[in-house]
Amino acid sequence: MKVLVAKDYYDMSKIAAVIVKKCIQNKPTSVLGLPTGRTPEGMYECLVNMYKRGALDFSQVTTFNLDEYRGISPEHPNSYHYYMKHIFFNHINISMQNTHLPNGQAADIVQECQDYEGKIQKAGGMDLLVLGLGNNGHIGFNEPSESLNLHTHLTLLTEDTLRANAALFHSMDEVPKEAITMGMGTIMKANKILLLVSGTEKKDIFKKMITRKITTQIPASLLQLHKDVLVIADEASLEKNVVYTKEHTAFYKWV
Ligand code: GLP
């Protein structure tokens, strides 16, 4: 795992967008894994700007999102379907049939999870998967637990996550309690992983995920086992007294 320190949120977003751009330029038919949340919004904005400047073509790109809430419609403003359309897909030349998110309203959730996993495999797996870091160490919606799931599955969200997500809903009661998420095995099979970490509220969990032992109680710590992970962390998310060893810190020669 390599850590690239970005000056601030804008710098992190710009570097992340350049990495996605290089991936697409190297392979126009790239399969991307994509996150939601506040952290990647700046990256999406940079990618949209690159597209508008004519520097990027998404026409052959395929995407798979990490997760979706269970039980809310794709038109719901807090659904990840809505987020992706409004923040990203509506502003670029991607073919909507090449974009995929789990269907949180599927009648048969088990089948939906199997189908989603199958579609990722059929597409040849993910060339690059971009991730955010949950306040409790989750990635996608793989929540801290005694054991973790390999494949795409339905999961119960933890209290921490419900509280973190409540800010985006009118009330705590409205926050979906379940979600469909790629599993840890789905994530670990991605060819390259880019983890974005930003802001003082991620300081503590980022330090834990990188300096402690690998544990299912911090799902993101498992990323240390992946062969090709780059973390872009802004200065605000770094604990000043932690020595990010040479093993952790490398400078940007990744794609
Ligand atoms: C959400 C999403 C994750 C995201 C994380 C962090 O619940 N399921 O994919 O990475 O929480 O969100 P944020 O970037 O807003 O801190």
PDB file of C-alpha atoms and ligand atoms in Angstrom:
ATOM      1  CA  MET A   1       0.000   0.000   0.000  1.00  0.00           C
ATOM      2  CA  LYS A   2       1.345   3.375  -0.978  1.00  0.00           C
ATOM      3  CA  VAL A   3       0.226   6.671   0.493  1.00  0.00           C
ATOM      4  CA  LEU A   4       0.374   9.854  -1.484  1.00  0.00           C
ATOM      5  CA  VAL A   5      -0.100  12.969   0.608  1.00  0.00           C
ATOM      6  CA  ALA A   6      -2.178  15.660  -1.074  1.00  0.00           C
ATOM      7  CA  LYS A   7      -2.113  19.255   0.125  1.00  0.00           C
ATOM      8  CA  ASP A   8      -5.865  19.590   0.495  1.00  0.00           C
ATOM      9  CA  TYR A   9      -9.225  18.284  -0.729  1.00  0.00           C
ATOM     10  CA  TYR A  10      -8.876  19.982  -4.100  1.00  0.00           C
ATOM     11  CA  ASP A  11      -5.404  18.552  -4.641  1.00  0.00           C
ATOM     12  CA  MET A  12      -6.614  15.047  -3.677  1.00  0.00           C
ATOM     13  CA  SER A  13      -9.559  15.309  -6.068  1.00  0.00           C
ATOM     14  CA  LYS A  14      -7.390  16.523  -8.936  1.00  0.00           C
ATOM     15  CA  ILE A  15      -4.804  13.742  -8.532  1.00  0.00           C
ATOM     16  CA  ALA A  16      -7.568  11.118  -8.292  1.00  0.00           C
ATOM     17  CA  ALA A  17      -9.157  12.429 -11.499  1.00  0.00           C
ATOM     18  CA  VAL A  18      -5.797  12.331 -13.305  1.00  0.00           C
ATOM     19  CA  ILE A  19      -5.358   8.690 -12.270  1.00  0.00           C
ATOM     20  CA  VAL A  20      -8.843   7.779 -13.546  1.00  0.00           C
ATOM     21  CA  LYS A  21      -8.123   9.696 -16.742  1.00  0.00           C
ATOM     22  CA  LYS A  22      -4.849   7.818 -17.310  1.00  0.00           C
ATOM     23  CA  CYS A  23      -6.634   4.530 -16.744  1.00  0.00           C
ATOM     24  CA  ILE A  24      -9.224   5.390 -19.420  1.00  0.00           C
ATOM     25  CA  GLN A  25      -6.596   6.703 -21.823  1.00  0.00           C
ATOM     26  CA  ASN A  26      -4.551   3.503 -21.464  1.00  0.00           C
ATOM     27  CA  LYS A  27      -7.659   1.383 -21.938  1.00  0.00           C
ATOM     28  CA  PRO A  28     -10.735   3.131 -23.408  1.00  0.00           C
ATOM     29  CA  THR A  29     -12.895   0.110 -22.489  1.00  0.00           C
ATOM     30  CA  SER A  30     -11.902   0.381 -18.804  1.00  0.00           C
ATOM     31  CA  VAL A  31     -14.171  -1.096 -16.159  1.00  0.00           C
ATOM     32  CA  LEU A  32     -14.305   1.276 -13.185  1.00  0.00           C
ATOM     33  CA  GLY A  33     -15.592   0.633  -9.682  1.00  0.00           C
ATOM     34  CA  LEU A  34     -17.049   3.819  -8.224  1.00  0.00           C
ATOM     35  CA  PRO A  35     -17.915   5.170  -4.778  1.00  0.00           C
ATOM     36  CA  THR A  36     -20.450   7.681  -3.487  1.00  0.00           C
ATOM     37  CA  GLY A  37     -20.260   9.937  -0.424  1.00  0.00           C
ATOM     38  CA  ARG A  38     -18.828  13.414   0.050  1.00  0.00           C
ATOM     39  CA  THR A  39     -15.184  12.449  -0.498  1.00  0.00           C
ATOM     40  CA  PRO A  40     -15.303  11.655  -4.255  1.00  0.00           C
ATOM     41  CA  GLU A  41     -17.493  14.622  -5.251  1.00  0.00           C
ATOM     42  CA  GLY A  42     -14.439  16.762  -6.129  1.00  0.00           C
ATOM     43  CA  MET A  43     -12.954  13.962  -8.231  1.00  0.00           C
ATOM     44  CA  TYR A  44     -16.209  13.638 -10.199  1.00  0.00           C
ATOM     45  CA  GLU A  45     -16.254  17.400 -10.735  1.00  0.00           C
ATOM     46  CA  CYS A  46     -12.684  17.318 -12.116  1.00  0.00           C
ATOM     47  CA  LEU A  47     -13.571  14.394 -14.410  1.00  0.00           C
ATOM     48  CA  VAL A  48     -16.624  16.253 -15.729  1.00  0.00           C
ATOM     49  CA  ASN A  49     -14.427  19.289 -16.422  1.00  0.00           C
ATOM     50  CA  MET A  50     -11.888  17.127 -18.244  1.00  0.00           C
ATOM     51  CA  TYR A  51     -14.702  15.712 -20.377  1.00  0.00           C
ATOM     52  CA  LYS A  52     -16.075  19.191 -21.134  1.00  0.00           C
ATOM     53  CA  ARG A  53     -12.605  20.317 -22.215  1.00  0.00           C
ATOM     54  CA  GLY A  54     -12.516  17.382 -24.632  1.00  0.00           C
ATOM     55  CA  ALA A  55      -9.716  15.672 -22.719  1.00  0.00           C
ATOM     56  CA  LEU A  56     -11.658  12.531 -21.848  1.00  0.00           C
ATOM     57  CA  ASP A  57     -14.010  10.126 -23.601  1.00  0.00           C
ATOM     58  CA  PHE A  58     -16.256   7.855 -21.551  1.00  0.00           C
ATOM     59  CA  SER A  59     -18.094   6.312 -24.507  1.00  0.00           C
ATOM     60  CA  GLN A  60     -16.585   2.848 -24.047  1.00  0.00           C
ATOM     61  CA  VAL A  61     -16.232   2.901 -20.250  1.00  0.00           C
ATOM     62  CA  THR A  62     -18.213   0.547 -17.997  1.00  0.00           C
ATOM     63  CA  THR A  63     -18.885   1.344 -14.338  1.00  0.00           C
ATOM     64  CA  PHE A  64     -20.003  -0.601 -11.280  1.00  0.00           C
ATOM     65  CA  ASN A  65     -20.937   1.227  -8.118  1.00  0.00           C
ATOM     66  CA  LEU A  66     -20.007  -0.202  -4.777  1.00  0.00           C
ATOM     67  CA  ASP A  67     -23.388  -0.099  -3.135  1.00  0.00           C
ATOM     68  CA  GLU A  68     -26.990   1.075  -2.910  1.00  0.00           C
ATOM     69  CA  TYR A  69     -29.508   1.390  -0.080  1.00  0.00           C
ATOM     70  CA  ARG A  70     -32.237  -1.186   0.151  1.00  0.00           C
ATOM     71  CA  GLY A  71     -35.818  -0.104  -0.372  1.00  0.00           C
ATOM     72  CA  ILE A  72     -35.459   3.383  -1.836  1.00  0.00           C
ATOM     73  CA  SER A  73     -36.239   4.126  -5.457  1.00  0.00           C
ATOM     74  CA  PRO A  74     -33.580   5.232  -7.952  1.00  0.00           C
ATOM     75  CA  GLU A  75     -35.372   8.603  -8.137  1.00  0.00           C
ATOM     76  CA  HIS A  76     -35.036   9.223  -4.395  1.00  0.00           C
ATOM     77  CA  PRO A  77     -32.599  12.144  -3.960  1.00  0.00           C
ATOM     78  CA  ASN A  78     -30.649  10.159  -1.347  1.00  0.00           C
ATOM     79  CA  SER A  79     -30.292   7.046  -3.480  1.00  0.00           C
ATOM     80  CA  TYR A  80     -26.896   6.357  -4.959  1.00  0.00           C
ATOM     81  CA  HIS A  81     -28.556   6.010  -8.387  1.00  0.00           C
ATOM     82  CA  TYR A  82     -29.630   9.648  -8.070  1.00  0.00           C
ATOM     83  CA  TYR A  83     -26.227  10.749  -6.775  1.00  0.00           C
ATOM     84  CA  MET A  84     -24.356   9.141  -9.666  1.00  0.00           C
ATOM     85  CA  LYS A  85     -26.680  10.535 -12.332  1.00  0.00           C
ATOM     86  CA  HIS A  86     -26.720  14.049 -10.993  1.00  0.00           C
ATOM     87  CA  ILE A  87     -23.090  14.351  -9.979  1.00  0.00           C
ATOM     88  CA  PHE A  88     -21.487  12.414 -12.795  1.00  0.00           C
ATOM     89  CA  PHE A  89     -23.306  10.374 -15.457  1.00  0.00           C
ATOM     90  CA  ASN A  90     -25.602  13.180 -16.706  1.00  0.00           C
ATOM     91  CA  HIS A  91     -22.581  15.354 -17.446  1.00  0.00           C
ATOM     92  CA  ILE A  92     -20.403  12.955 -19.449  1.00  0.00           C
ATOM     93  CA  ASN A  93     -20.781  10.837 -22.589  1.00  0.00           C
ATOM     94  CA  ILE A  94     -21.051   7.495 -20.833  1.00  0.00           C
ATOM     95  CA  SER A  95     -23.631   5.088 -22.217  1.00  0.00           C
ATOM     96  CA  MET A  96     -26.152   4.591 -19.392  1.00  0.00           C
ATOM     97  CA  GLN A  97     -26.463   0.892 -20.243  1.00  0.00           C
ATOM     98  CA  ASN A  98     -22.783   0.536 -19.281  1.00  0.00           C
ATOM     99  CA  THR A  99     -23.403   1.975 -15.803  1.00  0.00           C
ATOM    100  CA  HIS A 100     -24.394  -0.397 -13.015  1.00  0.00           C
ATOM    101  CA  LEU A 101     -25.620  -0.012  -9.465  1.00  0.00           C
ATOM    102  CA  PRO A 102     -27.272  -2.703  -7.334  1.00  0.00           C
ATOM    103  CA  ASN A 103     -31.067  -2.538  -7.479  1.00  0.00           C
ATOM    104  CA  GLY A 104     -32.125  -1.778  -3.917  1.00  0.00           C
ATOM    105  CA  GLN A 105     -35.746  -2.424  -4.816  1.00  0.00           C
ATOM    106  CA  ALA A 106     -35.246  -5.918  -6.247  1.00  0.00           C
ATOM    107  CA  ALA A 107     -37.908  -8.369  -5.054  1.00  0.00           C
ATOM    108  CA  ASP A 108     -35.328 -11.153  -4.857  1.00  0.00           C
ATOM    109  CA  ILE A 109     -32.308  -9.615  -3.182  1.00  0.00           C
ATOM    110  CA  VAL A 110     -30.236 -12.815  -3.182  1.00  0.00           C
ATOM    111  CA  GLN A 111     -30.693 -13.133  -6.936  1.00  0.00           C
ATOM    112  CA  GLU A 112     -29.911  -9.441  -7.419  1.00  0.00           C
ATOM    113  CA  CYS A 113     -26.632  -9.839  -5.511  1.00  0.00           C
ATOM    114  CA  GLN A 114     -25.647 -12.917  -7.541  1.00  0.00           C
ATOM    115  CA  ASP A 115     -26.519 -11.155 -10.782  1.00  0.00           C
ATOM    116  CA  TYR A 116     -24.485  -8.080  -9.823  1.00  0.00           C
ATOM    117  CA  GLU A 117     -21.454 -10.194  -9.001  1.00  0.00           C
ATOM    118  CA  GLY A 118     -21.939 -12.062 -12.306  1.00  0.00           C
ATOM    119  CA  LYS A 119     -22.082  -8.818 -14.300  1.00  0.00           C
ATOM    120  CA  ILE A 120     -18.763  -7.648 -12.828  1.00  0.00           C
ATOM    121  CA  GLN A 121     -17.159 -10.958 -13.759  1.00  0.00           C
ATOM    122  CA  LYS A 122     -18.663 -10.902 -17.237  1.00  0.00           C
ATOM    123  CA  ALA A 123     -17.232  -7.425 -17.786  1.00  0.00           C
ATOM    124  CA  GLY A 124     -13.801  -8.888 -17.016  1.00  0.00           C
ATOM    125  CA  GLY A 125     -13.485  -7.503 -13.472  1.00  0.00           C
ATOM    126  CA  MET A 126     -12.624  -3.960 -12.441  1.00  0.00           C
ATOM    127  CA  ASP A 127      -9.503  -2.317 -13.827  1.00  0.00           C
ATOM    128  CA  LEU A 128      -9.612   0.432 -11.235  1.00  0.00           C
ATOM    129  CA  LEU A 129     -11.779   0.664  -8.140  1.00  0.00           C
ATOM    130  CA  VAL A 130     -12.051   4.009  -6.351  1.00  0.00           C
ATOM    131  CA  LEU A 131     -13.014   3.860  -2.678  1.00  0.00           C
ATOM    132  CA  GLY A 132     -13.884   6.244   0.130  1.00  0.00           C
ATOM    133  CA  LEU A 133     -13.297   5.454   3.806  1.00  0.00           C
ATOM    134  CA  GLY A 134     -16.227   5.241   6.223  1.00  0.00           C
ATOM    135  CA  ASN A 135     -15.809   6.890   9.650  1.00  0.00           C
ATOM    136  CA  ASN A 136     -15.905   3.428  11.212  1.00  0.00           C
ATOM    137  CA  GLY A 137     -13.479   1.891   8.697  1.00  0.00           C
ATOM    138  CA  HIS A 138     -16.069   0.492   6.320  1.00  0.00           C
ATOM    139  CA  ILE A 139     -15.503   0.318   2.586  1.00  0.00           C
ATOM    140  CA  GLY A 140     -18.559   0.188   0.358  1.00  0.00           C
ATOM    141  CA  PHE A 141     -20.971  -0.932   3.056  1.00  0.00           C
ATOM    142  CA  ASN A 142     -18.735  -3.695   4.430  1.00  0.00           C
ATOM    143  CA  GLU A 143     -19.254  -2.818   8.061  1.00  0.00           C
ATOM    144  CA  PRO A 144     -16.960  -3.706  11.001  1.00  0.00           C
ATOM    145  CA  SER A 145     -17.874  -7.192  12.137  1.00  0.00           C
ATOM    146  CA  GLU A 146     -16.472 -10.494  13.380  1.00  0.00           C
ATOM    147  CA  SER A 147     -16.574 -11.794   9.842  1.00  0.00           C
ATOM    148  CA  LEU A 148     -16.876 -10.240   6.413  1.00  0.00           C
ATOM    149  CA  ASN A 149     -18.643 -11.369   3.248  1.00  0.00           C
ATOM    150  CA  LEU A 150     -16.793 -12.281   0.086  1.00  0.00           C
ATOM    151  CA  HIS A 151     -19.403 -11.436  -2.517  1.00  0.00           C
ATOM    152  CA  THR A 152     -22.069  -8.814  -3.190  1.00  0.00           C
ATOM    153  CA  HIS A 153     -24.640  -9.131  -0.404  1.00  0.00           C
ATOM    154  CA  LEU A 154     -27.353  -7.483   1.640  1.00  0.00           C
ATOM    155  CA  THR A 155     -26.004  -5.928   4.825  1.00  0.00           C
ATOM    156  CA  LEU A 156     -27.386  -4.336   7.959  1.00  0.00           C
ATOM    157  CA  LEU A 157     -25.916  -0.883   8.531  1.00  0.00           C
ATOM    158  CA  THR A 158     -24.303  -0.169  11.892  1.00  0.00           C
ATOM    159  CA  GLU A 159     -25.408   2.585  14.284  1.00  0.00           C
ATOM    160  CA  ASP A 160     -22.270   4.591  13.394  1.00  0.00           C
ATOM    161  CA  THR A 161     -23.135   4.510   9.716  1.00  0.00           C
ATOM    162  CA  LEU A 162     -26.813   5.319  10.298  1.00  0.00           C
ATOM    163  CA  ARG A 163     -25.746   8.337  12.346  1.00  0.00           C
ATOM    164  CA  ALA A 164     -23.216   9.454   9.711  1.00  0.00           C
ATOM    165  CA  ASN A 165     -25.830   9.124   6.954  1.00  0.00           C
ATOM    166  CA  ALA A 166     -28.653  10.776   8.928  1.00  0.00           C
ATOM    167  CA  ALA A 167     -27.371  14.249   8.028  1.00  0.00           C
ATOM    168  CA  LEU A 168     -28.501  13.654   4.444  1.00  0.00           C
ATOM    169  CA  PHE A 169     -32.044  12.554   5.360  1.00  0.00           C
ATOM    170  CA  HIS A 170     -34.868  14.498   7.013  1.00  0.00           C
ATOM    171  CA  SER A 171     -34.832  12.303  10.096  1.00  0.00           C
ATOM    172  CA  MET A 172     -33.105   9.247  11.532  1.00  0.00           C
ATOM    173  CA  ASP A 173     -36.266   7.181  10.814  1.00  0.00           C
ATOM    174  CA  GLU A 174     -35.888   7.806   7.101  1.00  0.00           C
ATOM    175  CA  VAL A 175     -32.324   6.462   6.912  1.00  0.00           C
ATOM    176  CA  PRO A 176     -32.384   3.016   5.254  1.00  0.00           C
ATOM    177  CA  LYS A 177     -31.218   0.326   7.640  1.00  0.00           C
ATOM    178  CA  GLU A 178     -29.970  -2.042   4.943  1.00  0.00           C
ATOM    179  CA  ALA A 179     -27.926  -1.839   1.777  1.00  0.00           C
ATOM    180  CA  ILE A 180     -26.562  -4.008  -1.000  1.00  0.00           C
ATOM    181  CA  THR A 181     -22.785  -3.808  -1.243  1.00  0.00           C
ATOM    182  CA  MET A 182     -19.926  -5.428  -3.110  1.00  0.00           C
ATOM    183  CA  GLY A 183     -18.204  -7.863  -0.763  1.00  0.00           C
ATOM    184  CA  MET A 184     -14.585  -7.777   0.380  1.00  0.00           C
ATOM    185  CA  GLY A 185     -13.726 -10.448  -2.182  1.00  0.00           C
ATOM    186  CA  THR A 186     -15.323  -8.405  -4.974  1.00  0.00           C
ATOM    187  CA  ILE A 187     -13.266  -5.402  -3.859  1.00  0.00           C
ATOM    188  CA  MET A 188      -9.995  -7.310  -3.478  1.00  0.00           C
ATOM    189  CA  LYS A 189     -10.299  -8.739  -6.993  1.00  0.00           C
ATOM    190  CA  ALA A 190     -10.049  -5.257  -8.565  1.00  0.00           C
ATOM    191  CA  ASN A 191      -6.829  -4.869 -10.479  1.00  0.00           C
ATOM    192  CA  LYS A 192      -5.945  -1.510  -8.895  1.00  0.00           C
ATOM    193  CA  ILE A 193      -7.505   0.268  -5.950  1.00  0.00           C
ATOM    194  CA  LEU A 194      -7.481   3.984  -5.234  1.00  0.00           C
ATOM    195  CA  LEU A 195      -8.575   4.947  -1.713  1.00  0.00           C
ATOM    196  CA  LEU A 196      -9.454   8.589  -1.075  1.00  0.00           C
ATOM    197  CA  VAL A 197      -9.168   9.952   2.453  1.00  0.00           C
ATOM    198  CA  SER A 198     -10.000  13.514   3.350  1.00  0.00           C
ATOM    199  CA  GLY A 199     -10.685  15.667   6.387  1.00  0.00           C
ATOM    200  CA  THR A 200      -9.935  15.723  10.098  1.00  0.00           C
ATOM    201  CA  GLU A 201     -12.853  13.390  10.892  1.00  0.00           C
ATOM    202  CA  LYS A 202     -10.996  10.568   9.101  1.00  0.00           C
ATOM    203  CA  LYS A 203      -7.738  11.095  11.050  1.00  0.00           C
ATOM    204  CA  ASP A 204      -8.353   8.517  13.715  1.00  0.00           C
ATOM    205  CA  ILE A 205      -9.723   5.742  11.523  1.00  0.00           C
ATOM    206  CA  PHE A 206      -7.075   6.272   8.849  1.00  0.00           C
ATOM    207  CA  LYS A 207      -4.309   5.968  11.442  1.00  0.00           C
ATOM    208  CA  LYS A 208      -5.893   2.761  12.744  1.00  0.00           C
ATOM    209  CA  MET A 209      -6.358   1.214   9.318  1.00  0.00           C
ATOM    210  CA  ILE A 210      -2.788   1.790   8.325  1.00  0.00           C
ATOM    211  CA  THR A 211      -0.784   1.314  11.501  1.00  0.00           C
ATOM    212  CA  ARG A 212      -2.611  -1.505  13.272  1.00  0.00           C
ATOM    213  CA  LYS A 213      -3.014  -5.152  12.498  1.00  0.00           C
ATOM    214  CA  ILE A 214      -5.396  -6.277   9.830  1.00  0.00           C
ATOM    215  CA  THR A 215      -8.792  -6.815  11.386  1.00  0.00           C
ATOM    216  CA  THR A 216     -12.344  -7.399  10.199  1.00  0.00           C
ATOM    217  CA  GLN A 217     -13.313  -4.718  12.747  1.00  0.00           C
ATOM    218  CA  ILE A 218     -11.679  -2.233  10.366  1.00  0.00           C
ATOM    219  CA  PRO A 219     -12.588  -3.608   6.928  1.00  0.00           C
ATOM    220  CA  ALA A 220     -10.370  -1.028   5.174  1.00  0.00           C
ATOM    221  CA  SER A 221      -7.317  -2.536   6.935  1.00  0.00           C
ATOM    222  CA  LEU A 222      -7.688  -5.583   4.664  1.00  0.00           C
ATOM    223  CA  LEU A 223      -6.654  -3.390   1.767  1.00  0.00           C
ATOM    224  CA  GLN A 224      -3.086  -3.822   3.047  1.00  0.00           C
ATOM    225  CA  LEU A 225      -3.267  -7.326   1.549  1.00  0.00           C
ATOM    226  CA  HIS A 226      -4.006  -6.046  -1.961  1.00  0.00           C
ATOM    227  CA  LYS A 227      -1.123  -5.942  -4.430  1.00  0.00           C
ATOM    228  CA  ASP A 228      -1.795  -2.493  -5.853  1.00  0.00           C
ATOM    229  CA  VAL A 229      -3.421   0.090  -3.610  1.00  0.00           C
ATOM    230  CA  LEU A 230      -2.730   3.795  -3.714  1.00  0.00           C
ATOM    231  CA  VAL A 231      -4.145   5.935  -0.933  1.00  0.00           C
ATOM    232  CA  ILE A 232      -4.464   9.656  -1.596  1.00  0.00           C
ATOM    233  CA  ALA A 233      -4.831  11.320   1.781  1.00  0.00           C
ATOM    234  CA  ASP A 234      -5.041  15.064   2.281  1.00  0.00           C
ATOM    235  CA  GLU A 235      -2.954  16.671   5.016  1.00  0.00           C
ATOM    236  CA  ALA A 236      -6.020  17.254   7.191  1.00  0.00           C
ATOM    237  CA  SER A 237      -6.568  13.490   7.476  1.00  0.00           C
ATOM    238  CA  LEU A 238      -3.036  12.741   8.682  1.00  0.00           C
ATOM    239  CA  GLU A 239      -2.143  12.425  12.346  1.00  0.00           C
ATOM    240  CA  LYS A 240       0.904  14.626  12.826  1.00  0.00           C
ATOM    241  CA  ASN A 241       2.734  12.332  15.234  1.00  0.00           C
ATOM    242  CA  VAL A 242       2.332   9.187  13.147  1.00  0.00           C
ATOM    243  CA  VAL A 243       5.362   8.274  11.150  1.00  0.00           C
ATOM    244  CA  TYR A 244       4.111   7.116   7.773  1.00  0.00           C
ATOM    245  CA  THR A 245       7.017   4.802   7.092  1.00  0.00           C
ATOM    246  CA  LYS A 246       8.771   4.424   3.794  1.00  0.00           C
ATOM    247  CA  GLU A 247       6.793   1.272   3.256  1.00  0.00           C
ATOM    248  CA  HIS A 248       3.637   3.349   3.472  1.00  0.00           C
ATOM    249  CA  THR A 249       4.769   6.488   1.742  1.00  0.00           C
ATOM    250  CA  ALA A 250       5.750   6.536  -1.845  1.00  0.00           C
ATOM    251  CA  PHE A 251       5.561   9.184  -4.389  1.00  0.00           C
ATOM    252  CA  TYR A 252       3.281   9.019  -7.271  1.00  0.00           C
ATOM    253  CA  LYS A 253       4.507   6.727  -9.946  1.00  0.00           C
ATOM    254  CA  TRP A 254       1.568   4.473 -10.034  1.00  0.00           C
ATOM    255  CA  VAL A 255      -0.392   4.316 -13.250  1.00  0.00           C
TER     256      VAL A 255
HETATM  257  C1  GLP B   1     -20.839   5.782   2.718  1.00  0.00           C
HETATM  258  C2  GLP B   1     -20.617   4.864   1.483  1.00  0.00           C
HETATM  259  C3  GLP B   1     -19.152   4.586   1.264  1.00  0.00           C
HETATM  260  C4  GLP B   1     -18.394   5.893   1.464  1.00  0.00           C
HETATM  261  C5  GLP B   1     -18.406   6.229   2.930  1.00  0.00           C
HETATM  262  C6  GLP B   1     -17.721   7.525   3.295  1.00  0.00           C
HETATM  263  O1  GLP B   1     -21.715   5.274   3.651  1.00  0.00           O
HETATM  264  N1  GLP B   1     -21.323   3.639   1.484  1.00  0.00           N
HETATM  265  O2  GLP B   1     -18.953   4.039  -0.017  1.00  0.00           O
HETATM  266  O3  GLP B   1     -17.070   5.751   1.033  1.00  0.00           O
HETATM  267  O4  GLP B   1     -19.698   6.129   3.474  1.00  0.00           O
HETATM  268  O5  GLP B   1     -18.495   8.644   2.986  1.00  0.00           O
HETATM  269  P1  GLP B   1     -17.908  10.097   2.972  1.00  0.00           P
HETATM  270  O6  GLP B   1     -17.023  10.191   1.803  1.00  0.00           O
HETATM  271  O7  GLP B   1     -19.135  10.980   2.844  1.00  0.00           O
HETATM  272  O8  GLP B   1     -17.188  10.302   4.253  1.00  0.00           O
END
